[in-house]
């Protein structure tokens, strides 16, 4: 039994190594003697490069600078007596010192914040705080969770006011009052009216 377990673990290890090699071959080809490795992110196997000391970058394609003058997480590449900064998508300039303009720089989101869409600098939208809506989060959302006391549907007029459409058995501007169906109901002798939630009914009961 122990021998079979050892064989099984050995087979799993060989399979894992083969799968890792396949991912590295089909994924990133590491340069400058970089070593391809495999890691799991969100349940998906991805390859990455472990670079030698003098190189860095996604594929170890950049020679490392002695001193890195690049700002805002820019990657410095050395060419002997000269260097070049590779900037992230949000920055530009010789040393990545300037931030690029994005759609959010031109959007007013008074009661919210601007978020970029589809990983793009040109597309953005306002994400509104609770209680506000609209393209610029400028419209007060009149309906709250308890606007109608959990006894009806809140209907907004699109501005700052609302009306309640009450569930059966309730009335009032905010559905705050339960309807008493027995108030104006006359029962036959020997019976009494029982007010049940949502409808009117009479029960014949012995009251003697």
Short mmCIF file of N, CA and C in Angstrom, two decimals, residues 86-197:
data_model
loop_
_atom_site.label_atom_id
_atom_site.label_comp_id
_atom_site.label_asym_id
_atom_site.label_seq_id
_atom_site.Cartn_x
_atom_site.Cartn_y
_atom_site.Cartn_z
N UNK A 86 10.33 53.14 -18.64
CA UNK A 86 9.11 52.57 -19.20
C UNK A 86 7.98 52.84 -18.21
N UNK A 87 7.05 53.71 -18.61
CA UNK A 87 6.02 54.20 -17.69
C UNK A 87 4.78 53.32 -17.71
N UNK A 88 4.04 53.35 -16.60
CA UNK A 88 2.74 52.69 -16.56
C UNK A 88 1.77 53.50 -17.41
N UNK A 89 0.59 52.95 -17.67
CA UNK A 89 -0.34 53.59 -18.61
C UNK A 89 -0.84 54.94 -18.12
N UNK A 90 -0.71 55.23 -16.81
CA UNK A 90 -1.23 56.48 -16.28
C UNK A 90 -0.21 57.62 -16.30
N UNK A 91 1.05 57.33 -16.68
CA UNK A 91 2.09 58.35 -16.59
C UNK A 91 2.90 58.43 -17.88
N UNK A 92 3.57 59.57 -18.07
CA UNK A 92 4.41 59.78 -19.24
C UNK A 92 5.54 60.74 -18.87
N UNK A 93 6.43 61.00 -19.82
CA UNK A 93 7.58 61.86 -19.57
C UNK A 93 8.86 61.04 -19.50
N UNK A 94 10.00 61.72 -19.61
CA UNK A 94 11.29 61.02 -19.59
C UNK A 94 11.47 60.20 -18.32
N UNK A 95 10.89 60.69 -17.21
CA UNK A 95 11.04 59.99 -15.94
C UNK A 95 9.67 59.59 -15.36
N UNK A 96 8.67 59.50 -16.24
CA UNK A 96 7.30 59.13 -15.82
C UNK A 96 6.77 60.11 -14.78
N UNK A 97 7.16 61.37 -14.92
CA UNK A 97 6.80 62.37 -13.91
C UNK A 97 5.46 63.03 -14.15
N UNK A 98 4.87 62.85 -15.33
CA UNK A 98 3.61 63.51 -15.65
C UNK A 98 2.47 62.49 -15.71
N UNK A 99 1.37 62.85 -15.05
CA UNK A 99 0.21 61.97 -15.10
C UNK A 99 -0.63 62.28 -16.33
N UNK A 100 -1.05 61.25 -17.04
CA UNK A 100 -1.88 61.44 -18.22
C UNK A 100 -3.29 61.85 -17.81
N UNK A 101 -3.92 62.64 -18.67
CA UNK A 101 -5.32 63.02 -18.43
C UNK A 101 -6.22 61.81 -18.69
N UNK A 102 -7.24 61.66 -17.88
CA UNK A 102 -8.21 60.58 -18.06
C UNK A 102 -9.61 61.16 -18.14
N UNK A 103 -10.57 60.32 -18.49
CA UNK A 103 -11.96 60.76 -18.57
C UNK A 103 -12.44 61.31 -17.24
N UNK A 104 -11.91 60.79 -16.14
CA UNK A 104 -12.35 61.24 -14.81
C UNK A 104 -11.92 62.67 -14.49
N UNK A 105 -10.91 63.18 -15.21
CA UNK A 105 -10.49 64.56 -14.98
C UNK A 105 -11.52 65.56 -15.47
N UNK A 106 -12.44 65.09 -16.31
CA UNK A 106 -13.42 66.00 -16.91
C UNK A 106 -14.85 65.66 -16.50
N UNK A 107 -15.01 64.77 -15.53
CA UNK A 107 -16.34 64.37 -15.09
C UNK A 107 -16.62 64.89 -13.68
N UNK A 108 -17.79 65.48 -13.51
CA UNK A 108 -18.23 65.94 -12.19
C UNK A 108 -19.11 64.86 -11.56
N UNK A 109 -18.68 64.36 -10.43
CA UNK A 109 -19.46 63.35 -9.70
C UNK A 109 -19.66 63.86 -8.29
N UNK A 110 -20.47 64.91 -8.17
CA UNK A 110 -20.61 65.62 -6.90
C UNK A 110 -20.83 64.75 -5.69
N UNK A 111 -21.75 63.79 -5.79
CA UNK A 111 -22.06 62.92 -4.65
C UNK A 111 -21.66 61.48 -4.95
N UNK A 112 -20.45 61.33 -5.45
CA UNK A 112 -19.94 60.01 -5.80
C UNK A 112 -18.50 60.12 -6.24
N UNK A 113 -18.04 59.13 -6.98
CA UNK A 113 -16.67 59.14 -7.49
C UNK A 113 -16.65 58.60 -8.90
N UNK A 114 -15.65 59.02 -9.67
CA UNK A 114 -15.51 58.58 -11.05
C UNK A 114 -14.65 57.32 -11.09
N UNK A 115 -15.07 56.35 -11.89
CA UNK A 115 -14.28 55.13 -12.10
C UNK A 115 -14.06 54.95 -13.60
N UNK A 116 -12.88 54.45 -13.96
CA UNK A 116 -12.56 54.20 -15.36
C UNK A 116 -13.13 52.85 -15.78
N UNK A 117 -13.60 52.78 -17.02
CA UNK A 117 -14.23 51.57 -17.52
C UNK A 117 -13.31 50.82 -18.47
N UNK A 118 -13.44 49.50 -18.45
CA UNK A 118 -12.75 48.62 -19.40
C UNK A 118 -11.25 48.89 -19.45
N UNK A 119 -10.67 49.25 -18.29
CA UNK A 119 -9.23 49.47 -18.20
C UNK A 119 -8.77 50.52 -19.22
N UNK A 120 -9.62 51.52 -19.45
CA UNK A 120 -9.33 52.55 -20.46
C UNK A 120 -9.20 53.91 -19.80
N UNK A 121 -8.37 54.78 -20.39
CA UNK A 121 -8.22 56.14 -19.87
C UNK A 121 -9.31 57.06 -20.40
N UNK A 122 -9.97 56.65 -21.50
CA UNK A 122 -10.93 57.53 -22.17
C UNK A 122 -12.37 57.30 -21.75
N UNK A 123 -12.66 56.19 -21.06
CA UNK A 123 -14.04 55.87 -20.70
C UNK A 123 -14.19 55.88 -19.18
N UNK A 124 -15.18 56.64 -18.70
CA UNK A 124 -15.41 56.71 -17.27
C UNK A 124 -16.87 56.90 -16.95
N UNK A 125 -17.25 56.66 -15.71
CA UNK A 125 -18.62 56.87 -15.26
C UNK A 125 -18.62 57.19 -13.78
N UNK A 126 -19.72 57.77 -13.31
CA UNK A 126 -19.85 58.12 -11.90
C UNK A 126 -20.46 56.97 -11.12
N UNK A 127 -19.83 56.62 -10.02
CA UNK A 127 -20.36 55.64 -9.09
C UNK A 127 -20.91 56.43 -7.90
N UNK A 128 -22.25 56.45 -7.77
CA UNK A 128 -22.90 57.35 -6.81
C UNK A 128 -22.91 56.80 -5.39
N UNK A 129 -22.86 57.74 -4.44
CA UNK A 129 -23.02 57.37 -3.04
C UNK A 129 -24.47 56.96 -2.80
N UNK A 130 -24.70 56.26 -1.70
CA UNK A 130 -26.05 55.83 -1.37
C UNK A 130 -26.96 57.04 -1.20
N UNK A 131 -28.13 56.98 -1.81
CA UNK A 131 -29.09 58.08 -1.71
C UNK A 131 -29.04 59.04 -2.88
N UNK A 132 -28.14 58.78 -3.86
CA UNK A 132 -28.03 59.66 -5.03
C UNK A 132 -27.98 58.82 -6.30
N UNK A 133 -28.38 59.43 -7.41
CA UNK A 133 -28.33 58.75 -8.69
C UNK A 133 -28.19 59.79 -9.80
N UNK A 134 -28.15 59.31 -11.04
CA UNK A 134 -27.99 60.20 -12.18
C UNK A 134 -26.59 60.13 -12.75
N UNK A 135 -26.41 60.68 -13.95
CA UNK A 135 -25.12 60.64 -14.63
C UNK A 135 -24.02 61.28 -13.80
N UNK A 136 -24.37 62.37 -13.10
CA UNK A 136 -23.39 63.09 -12.29
C UNK A 136 -23.67 62.96 -10.79
N UNK A 137 -24.51 61.97 -10.42
CA UNK A 137 -24.87 61.74 -9.01
C UNK A 137 -25.47 62.99 -8.37
N UNK A 138 -26.21 63.74 -9.16
CA UNK A 138 -26.77 65.01 -8.68
C UNK A 138 -28.23 64.90 -8.26
N UNK A 139 -28.86 63.76 -8.55
CA UNK A 139 -30.28 63.59 -8.22
C UNK A 139 -30.41 62.87 -6.89
N UNK A 140 -31.17 63.48 -5.99
CA UNK A 140 -31.40 62.86 -4.69
C UNK A 140 -32.38 61.71 -4.88
N UNK A 141 -32.00 60.54 -4.43
CA UNK A 141 -32.88 59.38 -4.52
C UNK A 141 -33.88 59.46 -3.38
N UNK A 142 -35.12 59.80 -3.74
CA UNK A 142 -36.13 60.04 -2.71
C UNK A 142 -36.48 58.77 -1.93
N UNK A 143 -36.56 57.66 -2.63
CA UNK A 143 -36.98 56.42 -1.98
C UNK A 143 -35.87 55.81 -1.14
N UNK A 144 -36.17 55.58 0.12
CA UNK A 144 -35.27 54.87 1.02
C UNK A 144 -35.86 53.49 1.30
N UNK A 145 -35.08 52.66 1.96
CA UNK A 145 -35.52 51.31 2.23
C UNK A 145 -36.81 51.27 3.05
N UNK A 146 -36.93 52.21 4.01
CA UNK A 146 -38.09 52.21 4.90
C UNK A 146 -39.04 53.38 4.63
N UNK A 147 -39.01 53.95 3.42
CA UNK A 147 -39.84 55.12 3.13
C UNK A 147 -41.32 54.84 3.34
N UNK A 148 -41.75 53.63 3.03
CA UNK A 148 -43.16 53.27 3.16
C UNK A 148 -43.37 52.26 4.29
N UNK A 149 -42.49 52.32 5.30
CA UNK A 149 -42.62 51.49 6.50
C UNK A 149 -42.69 50.00 6.20
N UNK A 150 -42.06 49.59 5.09
CA UNK A 150 -42.04 48.18 4.68
C UNK A 150 -43.45 47.63 4.46
N UNK A 151 -44.38 48.53 4.14
CA UNK A 151 -45.78 48.12 3.93
C UNK A 151 -46.30 48.54 2.57
N UNK A 152 -45.39 48.87 1.66
CA UNK A 152 -45.81 49.29 0.33
C UNK A 152 -44.63 49.56 -0.57
N UNK A 153 -44.94 49.99 -1.79
CA UNK A 153 -43.91 50.26 -2.80
C UNK A 153 -43.67 51.76 -2.90
N UNK A 154 -42.41 52.16 -2.82
CA UNK A 154 -42.05 53.57 -2.95
C UNK A 154 -41.87 53.91 -4.42
N UNK A 155 -42.56 54.95 -4.88
CA UNK A 155 -42.49 55.38 -6.28
C UNK A 155 -41.96 56.80 -6.32
N UNK A 156 -40.77 56.99 -6.93
CA UNK A 156 -40.15 58.31 -7.01
C UNK A 156 -40.59 59.02 -8.28
N UNK A 157 -40.70 60.35 -8.20
CA UNK A 157 -41.09 61.13 -9.37
C UNK A 157 -39.88 61.55 -10.19
N UNK A 158 -38.70 61.02 -9.84
CA UNK A 158 -37.48 61.36 -10.57
C UNK A 158 -36.75 62.54 -9.98
N UNK A 159 -37.34 63.20 -9.00
CA UNK A 159 -36.67 64.33 -8.34
C UNK A 159 -36.44 63.96 -6.88
N UNK A 160 -36.94 64.79 -5.97
CA UNK A 160 -36.68 64.54 -4.56
C UNK A 160 -37.93 64.15 -3.78
N UNK A 161 -39.05 63.92 -4.46
CA UNK A 161 -40.28 63.53 -3.77
C UNK A 161 -40.70 62.14 -4.20
N UNK A 162 -41.61 61.54 -3.43
CA UNK A 162 -42.05 60.19 -3.73
C UNK A 162 -43.46 59.99 -3.22
N UNK A 163 -44.07 58.90 -3.63
CA UNK A 163 -45.39 58.50 -3.15
C UNK A 163 -45.35 57.01 -2.84
N UNK A 164 -46.21 56.61 -1.90
CA UNK A 164 -46.26 55.20 -1.51
C UNK A 164 -47.50 54.52 -2.08
N UNK A 165 -47.30 53.38 -2.70
CA UNK A 165 -48.40 52.52 -3.14
C UNK A 165 -48.49 51.41 -2.10
N UNK A 166 -49.49 51.53 -1.23
CA UNK A 166 -49.54 50.67 -0.05
C UNK A 166 -50.00 49.25 -0.37
N UNK A 167 -49.49 48.31 0.42
CA UNK A 167 -49.96 46.94 0.34
C UNK A 167 -51.40 46.88 0.82
N UNK A 168 -52.11 45.83 0.41
CA UNK A 168 -53.49 45.67 0.83
C UNK A 168 -53.56 45.58 2.36
N UNK A 169 -54.46 46.36 2.92
CA UNK A 169 -54.63 46.35 4.37
C UNK A 169 -53.99 47.54 5.06
N UNK A 170 -53.28 48.42 4.29
CA UNK A 170 -52.62 49.58 4.88
C UNK A 170 -52.96 50.83 4.08
N UNK A 171 -52.89 51.98 4.76
CA UNK A 171 -53.18 53.25 4.12
C UNK A 171 -52.34 54.34 4.77
N UNK A 172 -52.47 55.58 4.25
CA UNK A 172 -51.68 56.70 4.76
C UNK A 172 -50.60 57.09 3.77
N UNK A 173 -50.07 58.30 3.92
CA UNK A 173 -49.03 58.78 3.01
C UNK A 173 -47.81 57.87 3.00
N UNK A 174 -47.53 57.27 4.14
CA UNK A 174 -46.36 56.39 4.26
C UNK A 174 -46.77 54.97 4.65
N UNK A 175 -48.03 54.61 4.36
CA UNK A 175 -48.56 53.28 4.67
C UNK A 175 -48.41 52.97 6.16
N UNK A 176 -48.57 54.01 6.97
CA UNK A 176 -48.33 53.86 8.40
C UNK A 176 -49.55 53.36 9.17
N UNK A 177 -50.73 53.35 8.53
CA UNK A 177 -51.96 53.00 9.24
C UNK A 177 -52.54 51.70 8.70
N UNK A 178 -52.85 50.79 9.62
CA UNK A 178 -53.52 49.56 9.23
C UNK A 178 -55.02 49.83 9.13
N UNK A 179 -55.63 49.40 8.04
CA UNK A 179 -57.05 49.65 7.83
C UNK A 179 -57.88 48.77 8.78
N UNK A 180 -58.85 49.42 9.44
CA UNK A 180 -59.77 48.69 10.33
C UNK A 180 -61.04 48.41 9.54
N UNK A 181 -61.13 47.21 8.97
CA UNK A 181 -62.28 46.87 8.15
C UNK A 181 -63.55 46.69 8.99
N UNK A 182 -63.37 46.47 10.27
CA UNK A 182 -64.54 46.24 11.13
C UNK A 182 -65.19 47.54 11.58
N UNK A 183 -64.53 48.66 11.35
CA UNK A 183 -65.01 49.94 11.88
C UNK A 183 -66.42 50.26 11.39
N UNK A 184 -66.68 50.06 10.12
CA UNK A 184 -67.98 50.38 9.56
C UNK A 184 -68.74 49.13 9.13
N UNK A 185 -68.45 48.02 9.78
CA UNK A 185 -69.10 46.76 9.41
C UNK A 185 -70.02 46.31 10.53
N UNK A 186 -71.25 45.99 10.17
CA UNK A 186 -72.24 45.52 11.15
C UNK A 186 -72.39 44.02 11.02
N UNK A 187 -72.24 43.33 12.13
CA UNK A 187 -72.33 41.87 12.12
C UNK A 187 -73.76 41.42 12.46
N UNK A 188 -74.10 40.24 12.01
CA UNK A 188 -75.38 39.64 12.37
C UNK A 188 -75.37 39.32 13.86
N UNK A 189 -76.55 39.29 14.47
CA UNK A 189 -76.62 38.91 15.88
C UNK A 189 -75.98 37.54 16.11
N UNK A 190 -75.24 37.44 17.18
CA UNK A 190 -74.58 36.18 17.51
C UNK A 190 -73.23 36.02 16.85
N UNK A 191 -72.70 37.09 16.22
CA UNK A 191 -71.37 37.01 15.59
C UNK A 191 -70.62 38.31 15.83
N UNK A 192 -69.35 38.30 15.57
CA UNK A 192 -68.56 39.52 15.70
C UNK A 192 -67.57 39.61 14.54
N UNK A 193 -67.12 40.80 14.27
CA UNK A 193 -66.19 41.05 13.17
C UNK A 193 -64.75 40.93 13.67
N UNK A 194 -63.95 40.23 12.92
CA UNK A 194 -62.52 40.10 13.25
C UNK A 194 -61.73 40.72 12.11
N UNK A 195 -60.93 41.71 12.43
CA UNK A 195 -60.14 42.41 11.41
C UNK A 195 -58.83 41.65 11.18
N UNK A 196 -58.70 41.07 9.99
CA UNK A 196 -57.47 40.36 9.66
C UNK A 196 -56.68 41.17 8.63
N UNK A 197 -55.37 41.03 8.69
CA UNK A 197 -54.47 41.82 7.86
C UNK A 197 -54.77 41.60 6.38
#
